[in-house]
Amino acid sequence: ISQTSSCCSTPHGQRMYSERRGFLQVLTSAEGRLGLVGTSLAFIHSAGLVVSLYYLISNYLSQDPNEDDPYTHLCTDALLCILFRFGPSRDHTGHTNTALAGQMLYSLLAVSVNLLLVGGALGRRPPALLSWLLCYVLNIVGCFVLVGVLSATLVHRNQFYGDVQLSELAWILVPLLLSVLYLIIWVGVLSFYLHIRREQSNLFSIPD
């Protein structure tokens, strides 16, 4: 608590308060939680960028560049998985190197968007939050599209080849659970965005 201002040492009648928030206090606040979410997502996509670059270089340096190793099919988001398989038939697959290059470009974009979320949440900037909301609407839609692709693929394989195992049905749950997680985060970011907009509207409104 201080009774002096920063520009002079003369005591004033009104007390001035300065508050320093601790780490736990920041995490329990809405902006702190969203900042943690953005940091975590940015870290995941950064790891995806590095691993995709490694797989892409390994594929180009391999002795048989036409060999498609399914273990290199890396996607950090449902939209990217569609680059590897876009239909139910066996030939409805994309080129692995092209899909990995798309994964790298998307990872760069995703890191930037999630850093915008961190800055927008901690700095209370609605335009940065809006950018994240628009981007992750596409991700949520992509999750449902991937559910449709996986379901159609399993039905097609069971109908024409009969080699579908019961355990493979669990793959459909992955994009479903991911869509639920994204939707929960998206609603939280939207709520915080609307809260900031209301605060700014009340701050700059001029009473009659």
PDB file of C-alpha atoms in Angstrom:
ATOM      1  CA  ILE A   1       0.000   0.000   0.000  1.00  0.00           C
ATOM      2  CA  SER A   2       1.397   3.383  -0.950  1.00  0.00           C
ATOM      3  CA  GLN A   3       0.298   6.921  -0.198  1.00  0.00           C
ATOM      4  CA  THR A   4       2.735   8.495  -2.640  1.00  0.00           C
ATOM      5  CA  SER A   5       2.616   8.599  -6.411  1.00  0.00           C
ATOM      6  CA  SER A   6       5.418   7.505  -8.712  1.00  0.00           C
ATOM      7  CA  CYS A   7       6.057  11.061  -9.923  1.00  0.00           C
ATOM      8  CA  CYS A   8       6.561  12.743  -6.568  1.00  0.00           C
ATOM      9  CA  SER A   9       7.343  11.842  -2.983  1.00  0.00           C
ATOM     10  CA  THR A  10       4.687  14.050  -1.430  1.00  0.00           C
ATOM     11  CA  PRO A  11       2.097  12.033   0.474  1.00  0.00           C
ATOM     12  CA  HIS A  12      -1.462  12.184  -0.836  1.00  0.00           C
ATOM     13  CA  GLY A  13      -4.724  11.755   0.957  1.00  0.00           C
ATOM     14  CA  GLN A  14      -5.903   8.790  -1.138  1.00  0.00           C
ATOM     15  CA  ARG A  15      -4.135   5.475  -0.742  1.00  0.00           C
ATOM     16  CA  MET A  16      -2.804   3.769  -3.849  1.00  0.00           C
ATOM     17  CA  TYR A  17      -2.886  -0.028  -4.102  1.00  0.00           C
ATOM     18  CA  SER A  18      -0.541  -2.192  -6.175  1.00  0.00           C
ATOM     19  CA  GLU A  19      -1.308  -5.884  -6.557  1.00  0.00           C
ATOM     20  CA  ARG A  20       1.039  -8.553  -7.839  1.00  0.00           C
ATOM     21  CA  ARG A  21      -0.722 -11.744  -8.815  1.00  0.00           C
ATOM     22  CA  GLY A  22       0.932 -15.082  -8.114  1.00  0.00           C
ATOM     23  CA  PHE A  23       1.302 -17.997 -10.499  1.00  0.00           C
ATOM     24  CA  LEU A  24      -1.589 -19.943  -8.995  1.00  0.00           C
ATOM     25  CA  GLN A  25      -3.813 -16.871  -9.071  1.00  0.00           C
ATOM     26  CA  VAL A  26      -3.098 -16.440 -12.772  1.00  0.00           C
ATOM     27  CA  LEU A  27      -3.926 -20.100 -13.503  1.00  0.00           C
ATOM     28  CA  THR A  28      -7.213 -19.900 -11.642  1.00  0.00           C
ATOM     29  CA  SER A  29      -8.324 -16.871 -13.656  1.00  0.00           C
ATOM     30  CA  ALA A  30     -10.089 -17.210 -17.014  1.00  0.00           C
ATOM     31  CA  GLU A  31      -7.282 -15.540 -18.962  1.00  0.00           C
ATOM     32  CA  GLY A  32      -4.687 -17.721 -17.230  1.00  0.00           C
ATOM     33  CA  ARG A  33      -6.525 -20.940 -18.093  1.00  0.00           C
ATOM     34  CA  LEU A  34      -6.929 -19.914 -21.720  1.00  0.00           C
ATOM     35  CA  GLY A  35      -3.279 -18.921 -21.857  1.00  0.00           C
ATOM     36  CA  LEU A  36      -2.337 -22.377 -20.572  1.00  0.00           C
ATOM     37  CA  VAL A  37      -4.585 -24.026 -23.173  1.00  0.00           C
ATOM     38  CA  GLY A  38      -3.042 -21.963 -25.972  1.00  0.00           C
ATOM     39  CA  THR A  39       0.480 -22.760 -24.787  1.00  0.00           C
ATOM     40  CA  SER A  40      -0.289 -26.492 -24.621  1.00  0.00           C
ATOM     41  CA  LEU A  41      -1.809 -26.562 -28.109  1.00  0.00           C
ATOM     42  CA  ALA A  42       1.098 -24.534 -29.506  1.00  0.00           C
ATOM     43  CA  PHE A  43       3.542 -27.020 -27.961  1.00  0.00           C
ATOM     44  CA  ILE A  44       1.674 -29.992 -29.503  1.00  0.00           C
ATOM     45  CA  HIS A  45       1.730 -28.426 -32.960  1.00  0.00           C
ATOM     46  CA  SER A  46       5.398 -27.481 -32.565  1.00  0.00           C
ATOM     47  CA  ALA A  47       6.184 -31.122 -31.844  1.00  0.00           C
ATOM     48  CA  GLY A  48       4.086 -32.115 -34.873  1.00  0.00           C
ATOM     49  CA  LEU A  49       6.081 -29.703 -37.039  1.00  0.00           C
ATOM     50  CA  VAL A  50       9.419 -31.194 -35.951  1.00  0.00           C
ATOM     51  CA  VAL A  51       8.307 -34.824 -36.313  1.00  0.00           C
ATOM     52  CA  SER A  52       6.686 -34.142 -39.712  1.00  0.00           C
ATOM     53  CA  LEU A  53       9.892 -32.530 -40.951  1.00  0.00           C
ATOM     54  CA  TYR A  54      11.861 -35.569 -39.763  1.00  0.00           C
ATOM     55  CA  TYR A  55       9.511 -38.022 -41.516  1.00  0.00           C
ATOM     56  CA  LEU A  56       9.487 -35.933 -44.686  1.00  0.00           C
ATOM     57  CA  ILE A  57      13.274 -35.825 -44.886  1.00  0.00           C
ATOM     58  CA  SER A  58      13.493 -39.551 -44.095  1.00  0.00           C
ATOM     59  CA  ASN A  59      11.069 -40.361 -46.910  1.00  0.00           C
ATOM     60  CA  TYR A  60      13.061 -38.355 -49.442  1.00  0.00           C
ATOM     61  CA  LEU A  61      16.329 -39.954 -48.331  1.00  0.00           C
ATOM     62  CA  SER A  62      14.968 -43.510 -48.271  1.00  0.00           C
ATOM     63  CA  GLN A  63      16.155 -46.024 -50.873  1.00  0.00           C
ATOM     64  CA  ASP A  64      12.618 -46.618 -52.127  1.00  0.00           C
ATOM     65  CA  PRO A  65      10.821 -43.225 -52.238  1.00  0.00           C
ATOM     66  CA  ASN A  66       7.628 -44.896 -53.528  1.00  0.00           C
ATOM     67  CA  GLU A  67       7.289 -47.050 -50.404  1.00  0.00           C
ATOM     68  CA  ASP A  68       4.509 -45.761 -48.170  1.00  0.00           C
ATOM     69  CA  ASP A  69       5.185 -46.382 -44.494  1.00  0.00           C
ATOM     70  CA  PRO A  70       1.907 -46.029 -42.522  1.00  0.00           C
ATOM     71  CA  TYR A  71       3.889 -45.200 -39.378  1.00  0.00           C
ATOM     72  CA  THR A  72       4.832 -41.863 -40.955  1.00  0.00           C
ATOM     73  CA  HIS A  73       1.173 -40.861 -41.283  1.00  0.00           C
ATOM     74  CA  LEU A  74       1.275 -38.146 -38.651  1.00  0.00           C
ATOM     75  CA  CYS A  75      -1.529 -35.662 -38.160  1.00  0.00           C
ATOM     76  CA  THR A  76      -1.997 -33.360 -35.188  1.00  0.00           C
ATOM     77  CA  ASP A  77      -5.520 -32.432 -36.222  1.00  0.00           C
ATOM     78  CA  ALA A  78      -8.491 -34.109 -37.837  1.00  0.00           C
ATOM     79  CA  LEU A  79      -8.301 -31.876 -40.897  1.00  0.00           C
ATOM     80  CA  LEU A  80      -4.789 -33.138 -41.593  1.00  0.00           C
ATOM     81  CA  CYS A  81      -5.784 -36.796 -41.309  1.00  0.00           C
ATOM     82  CA  ILE A  82      -8.060 -36.306 -44.311  1.00  0.00           C
ATOM     83  CA  LEU A  83      -4.943 -35.585 -46.397  1.00  0.00           C
ATOM     84  CA  PHE A  84      -3.814 -39.171 -45.806  1.00  0.00           C
ATOM     85  CA  ARG A  85      -7.246 -40.773 -46.387  1.00  0.00           C
ATOM     86  CA  PHE A  86     -10.149 -38.944 -47.999  1.00  0.00           C
ATOM     87  CA  GLY A  87     -12.456 -41.846 -48.904  1.00  0.00           C
ATOM     88  CA  PRO A  88     -13.455 -45.407 -48.020  1.00  0.00           C
ATOM     89  CA  SER A  89     -11.736 -47.289 -50.861  1.00  0.00           C
ATOM     90  CA  ARG A  90      -8.159 -48.490 -50.644  1.00  0.00           C
ATOM     91  CA  ASP A  91      -7.065 -46.119 -53.408  1.00  0.00           C
ATOM     92  CA  HIS A  92      -8.678 -43.117 -51.706  1.00  0.00           C
ATOM     93  CA  THR A  93      -5.393 -42.131 -50.094  1.00  0.00           C
ATOM     94  CA  GLY A  94      -3.239 -39.078 -50.561  1.00  0.00           C
ATOM     95  CA  HIS A  95       0.509 -38.985 -51.179  1.00  0.00           C
ATOM     96  CA  THR A  96       2.387 -39.269 -47.900  1.00  0.00           C
ATOM     97  CA  ASN A  97       4.971 -36.582 -48.647  1.00  0.00           C
ATOM     98  CA  THR A  98       2.299 -34.144 -49.768  1.00  0.00           C
ATOM     99  CA  ALA A  99       0.296 -34.825 -46.607  1.00  0.00           C
ATOM    100  CA  LEU A 100       3.389 -34.351 -44.421  1.00  0.00           C
ATOM    101  CA  ALA A 101       4.138 -31.052 -46.143  1.00  0.00           C
ATOM    102  CA  GLY A 102       0.544 -29.989 -45.484  1.00  0.00           C
ATOM    103  CA  GLN A 103       0.962 -31.052 -41.853  1.00  0.00           C
ATOM    104  CA  MET A 104       4.046 -28.834 -41.549  1.00  0.00           C
ATOM    105  CA  LEU A 105       2.307 -25.796 -43.025  1.00  0.00           C
ATOM    106  CA  TYR A 106      -0.720 -26.325 -40.825  1.00  0.00           C
ATOM    107  CA  SER A 107       1.472 -26.711 -37.738  1.00  0.00           C
ATOM    108  CA  LEU A 108       3.048 -23.315 -38.436  1.00  0.00           C
ATOM    109  CA  LEU A 109      -0.412 -21.775 -38.761  1.00  0.00           C
ATOM    110  CA  ALA A 110      -1.701 -23.566 -35.642  1.00  0.00           C
ATOM    111  CA  VAL A 111       1.267 -22.421 -33.543  1.00  0.00           C
ATOM    112  CA  SER A 112       0.657 -18.820 -34.624  1.00  0.00           C
ATOM    113  CA  VAL A 113      -3.088 -19.017 -33.934  1.00  0.00           C
ATOM    114  CA  ASN A 114      -2.591 -20.529 -30.481  1.00  0.00           C
ATOM    115  CA  LEU A 115       0.010 -17.906 -29.604  1.00  0.00           C
ATOM    116  CA  LEU A 116      -2.631 -15.362 -30.597  1.00  0.00           C
ATOM    117  CA  LEU A 117      -4.917 -17.070 -28.091  1.00  0.00           C
ATOM    118  CA  VAL A 118      -2.278 -16.685 -25.371  1.00  0.00           C
ATOM    119  CA  GLY A 119      -1.676 -13.030 -26.180  1.00  0.00           C
ATOM    120  CA  GLY A 120      -5.357 -12.294 -26.665  1.00  0.00           C
ATOM    121  CA  ALA A 121      -6.325 -13.897 -23.351  1.00  0.00           C
ATOM    122  CA  LEU A 122      -3.578 -12.321 -21.242  1.00  0.00           C
ATOM    123  CA  GLY A 123      -3.819  -8.964 -23.025  1.00  0.00           C
ATOM    124  CA  ARG A 124      -7.641  -9.094 -23.229  1.00  0.00           C
ATOM    125  CA  ARG A 125      -7.664  -8.434 -26.979  1.00  0.00           C
ATOM    126  CA  PRO A 126     -10.903  -9.579 -28.679  1.00  0.00           C
ATOM    127  CA  PRO A 127      -9.554  -9.632 -32.289  1.00  0.00           C
ATOM    128  CA  ALA A 128      -6.910 -12.211 -31.348  1.00  0.00           C
ATOM    129  CA  LEU A 129      -9.534 -14.379 -29.645  1.00  0.00           C
ATOM    130  CA  LEU A 130     -11.832 -14.064 -32.661  1.00  0.00           C
ATOM    131  CA  SER A 131      -9.064 -15.363 -34.947  1.00  0.00           C
ATOM    132  CA  TRP A 132      -8.708 -18.452 -32.773  1.00  0.00           C
ATOM    133  CA  LEU A 133     -12.481 -18.999 -32.678  1.00  0.00           C
ATOM    134  CA  LEU A 134     -12.753 -18.887 -36.476  1.00  0.00           C
ATOM    135  CA  CYS A 135      -9.829 -21.262 -36.967  1.00  0.00           C
ATOM    136  CA  TYR A 136     -11.050 -23.848 -34.496  1.00  0.00           C
ATOM    137  CA  VAL A 137     -14.569 -23.872 -35.885  1.00  0.00           C
ATOM    138  CA  LEU A 138     -12.954 -25.488 -38.921  1.00  0.00           C
ATOM    139  CA  ASN A 139     -11.160 -27.954 -36.665  1.00  0.00           C
ATOM    140  CA  ILE A 140     -14.405 -29.011 -35.001  1.00  0.00           C
ATOM    141  CA  VAL A 141     -16.071 -29.473 -38.389  1.00  0.00           C
ATOM    142  CA  GLY A 142     -13.003 -31.424 -39.531  1.00  0.00           C
ATOM    143  CA  CYS A 143     -13.400 -33.821 -36.612  1.00  0.00           C
ATOM    144  CA  PHE A 144     -16.933 -34.705 -37.703  1.00  0.00           C
ATOM    145  CA  VAL A 145     -15.802 -35.068 -41.319  1.00  0.00           C
ATOM    146  CA  LEU A 146     -13.085 -37.478 -40.195  1.00  0.00           C
ATOM    147  CA  VAL A 147     -15.662 -39.477 -38.222  1.00  0.00           C
ATOM    148  CA  GLY A 148     -17.659 -39.830 -41.441  1.00  0.00           C
ATOM    149  CA  VAL A 149     -14.585 -40.892 -43.437  1.00  0.00           C
ATOM    150  CA  LEU A 150     -13.543 -43.476 -40.843  1.00  0.00           C
ATOM    151  CA  SER A 151     -17.061 -44.854 -40.542  1.00  0.00           C
ATOM    152  CA  ALA A 152     -17.434 -45.152 -44.322  1.00  0.00           C
ATOM    153  CA  THR A 153     -14.019 -46.810 -44.573  1.00  0.00           C
ATOM    154  CA  LEU A 154     -14.850 -49.445 -41.956  1.00  0.00           C
ATOM    155  CA  VAL A 155     -18.235 -50.160 -43.520  1.00  0.00           C
ATOM    156  CA  HIS A 156     -16.629 -50.480 -46.958  1.00  0.00           C
ATOM    157  CA  ARG A 157     -13.912 -52.824 -45.683  1.00  0.00           C
ATOM    158  CA  ASN A 158     -16.414 -54.986 -43.830  1.00  0.00           C
ATOM    159  CA  GLN A 159     -18.677 -55.198 -46.871  1.00  0.00           C
ATOM    160  CA  PHE A 160     -16.034 -56.000 -49.497  1.00  0.00           C
ATOM    161  CA  TYR A 161     -13.155 -57.550 -47.548  1.00  0.00           C
ATOM    162  CA  GLY A 162     -14.589 -58.622 -44.196  1.00  0.00           C
ATOM    163  CA  ASP A 163     -11.320 -57.874 -42.382  1.00  0.00           C
ATOM    164  CA  VAL A 164     -12.622 -55.341 -39.853  1.00  0.00           C
ATOM    165  CA  GLN A 165     -11.684 -56.074 -36.261  1.00  0.00           C
ATOM    166  CA  LEU A 166     -13.876 -54.950 -33.388  1.00  0.00           C
ATOM    167  CA  SER A 167     -10.972 -53.046 -31.852  1.00  0.00           C
ATOM    168  CA  GLU A 168     -10.673 -50.896 -34.991  1.00  0.00           C
ATOM    169  CA  LEU A 169     -14.046 -49.337 -34.224  1.00  0.00           C
ATOM    170  CA  ALA A 170     -12.332 -47.487 -31.379  1.00  0.00           C
ATOM    171  CA  TRP A 171     -10.594 -45.253 -33.939  1.00  0.00           C
ATOM    172  CA  ILE A 172     -13.935 -43.535 -34.524  1.00  0.00           C
ATOM    173  CA  LEU A 173     -13.945 -42.432 -30.888  1.00  0.00           C
ATOM    174  CA  VAL A 174     -10.696 -40.476 -31.290  1.00  0.00           C
ATOM    175  CA  PRO A 175     -12.056 -37.639 -33.485  1.00  0.00           C
ATOM    176  CA  LEU A 176     -15.342 -37.725 -31.537  1.00  0.00           C
ATOM    177  CA  LEU A 177     -13.573 -37.164 -28.215  1.00  0.00           C
ATOM    178  CA  LEU A 178     -11.337 -34.571 -29.845  1.00  0.00           C
ATOM    179  CA  SER A 179     -14.366 -32.683 -31.158  1.00  0.00           C
ATOM    180  CA  VAL A 180     -15.913 -32.663 -27.661  1.00  0.00           C
ATOM    181  CA  LEU A 181     -12.671 -31.350 -26.165  1.00  0.00           C
ATOM    182  CA  TYR A 182     -12.348 -28.648 -28.817  1.00  0.00           C
ATOM    183  CA  LEU A 183     -15.989 -27.689 -28.365  1.00  0.00           C
ATOM    184  CA  ILE A 184     -15.555 -27.247 -24.597  1.00  0.00           C
ATOM    185  CA  ILE A 185     -12.489 -25.072 -25.120  1.00  0.00           C
ATOM    186  CA  TRP A 186     -14.219 -23.160 -27.914  1.00  0.00           C
ATOM    187  CA  VAL A 187     -17.215 -22.342 -25.708  1.00  0.00           C
ATOM    188  CA  GLY A 188     -14.848 -21.147 -22.972  1.00  0.00           C
ATOM    189  CA  VAL A 189     -12.972 -18.864 -25.373  1.00  0.00           C
ATOM    190  CA  LEU A 190     -16.256 -17.553 -26.797  1.00  0.00           C
ATOM    191  CA  SER A 191     -17.558 -16.804 -23.296  1.00  0.00           C
ATOM    192  CA  PHE A 192     -14.368 -14.921 -22.432  1.00  0.00           C
ATOM    193  CA  TYR A 193     -14.503 -13.056 -25.766  1.00  0.00           C
ATOM    194  CA  LEU A 194     -18.086 -11.900 -25.163  1.00  0.00           C
ATOM    195  CA  HIS A 195     -17.184 -10.920 -21.587  1.00  0.00           C
ATOM    196  CA  ILE A 196     -14.352  -8.687 -22.813  1.00  0.00           C
ATOM    197  CA  ARG A 197     -16.552  -7.131 -25.487  1.00  0.00           C
ATOM    198  CA  ARG A 198     -19.204  -6.282 -22.893  1.00  0.00           C
ATOM    199  CA  GLU A 199     -16.571  -4.761 -20.605  1.00  0.00           C
ATOM    200  CA  GLN A 200     -15.160  -2.633 -23.415  1.00  0.00           C
ATOM    201  CA  SER A 201     -18.634  -1.539 -24.507  1.00  0.00           C
ATOM    202  CA  ASN A 202     -19.465  -0.424 -20.974  1.00  0.00           C
ATOM    203  CA  LEU A 203     -16.117   1.314 -20.641  1.00  0.00           C
ATOM    204  CA  PHE A 204     -16.453   3.406 -23.776  1.00  0.00           C
ATOM    205  CA  SER A 205     -20.198   4.034 -23.606  1.00  0.00           C
ATOM    206  CA  ILE A 206     -21.183   7.626 -22.842  1.00  0.00           C
ATOM    207  CA  PRO A 207     -24.198   7.975 -20.565  1.00  0.00           C
ATOM    208  CA  ASP A 208     -26.930  10.387 -21.594  1.00  0.00           C
TER     209      ASP A 208
END
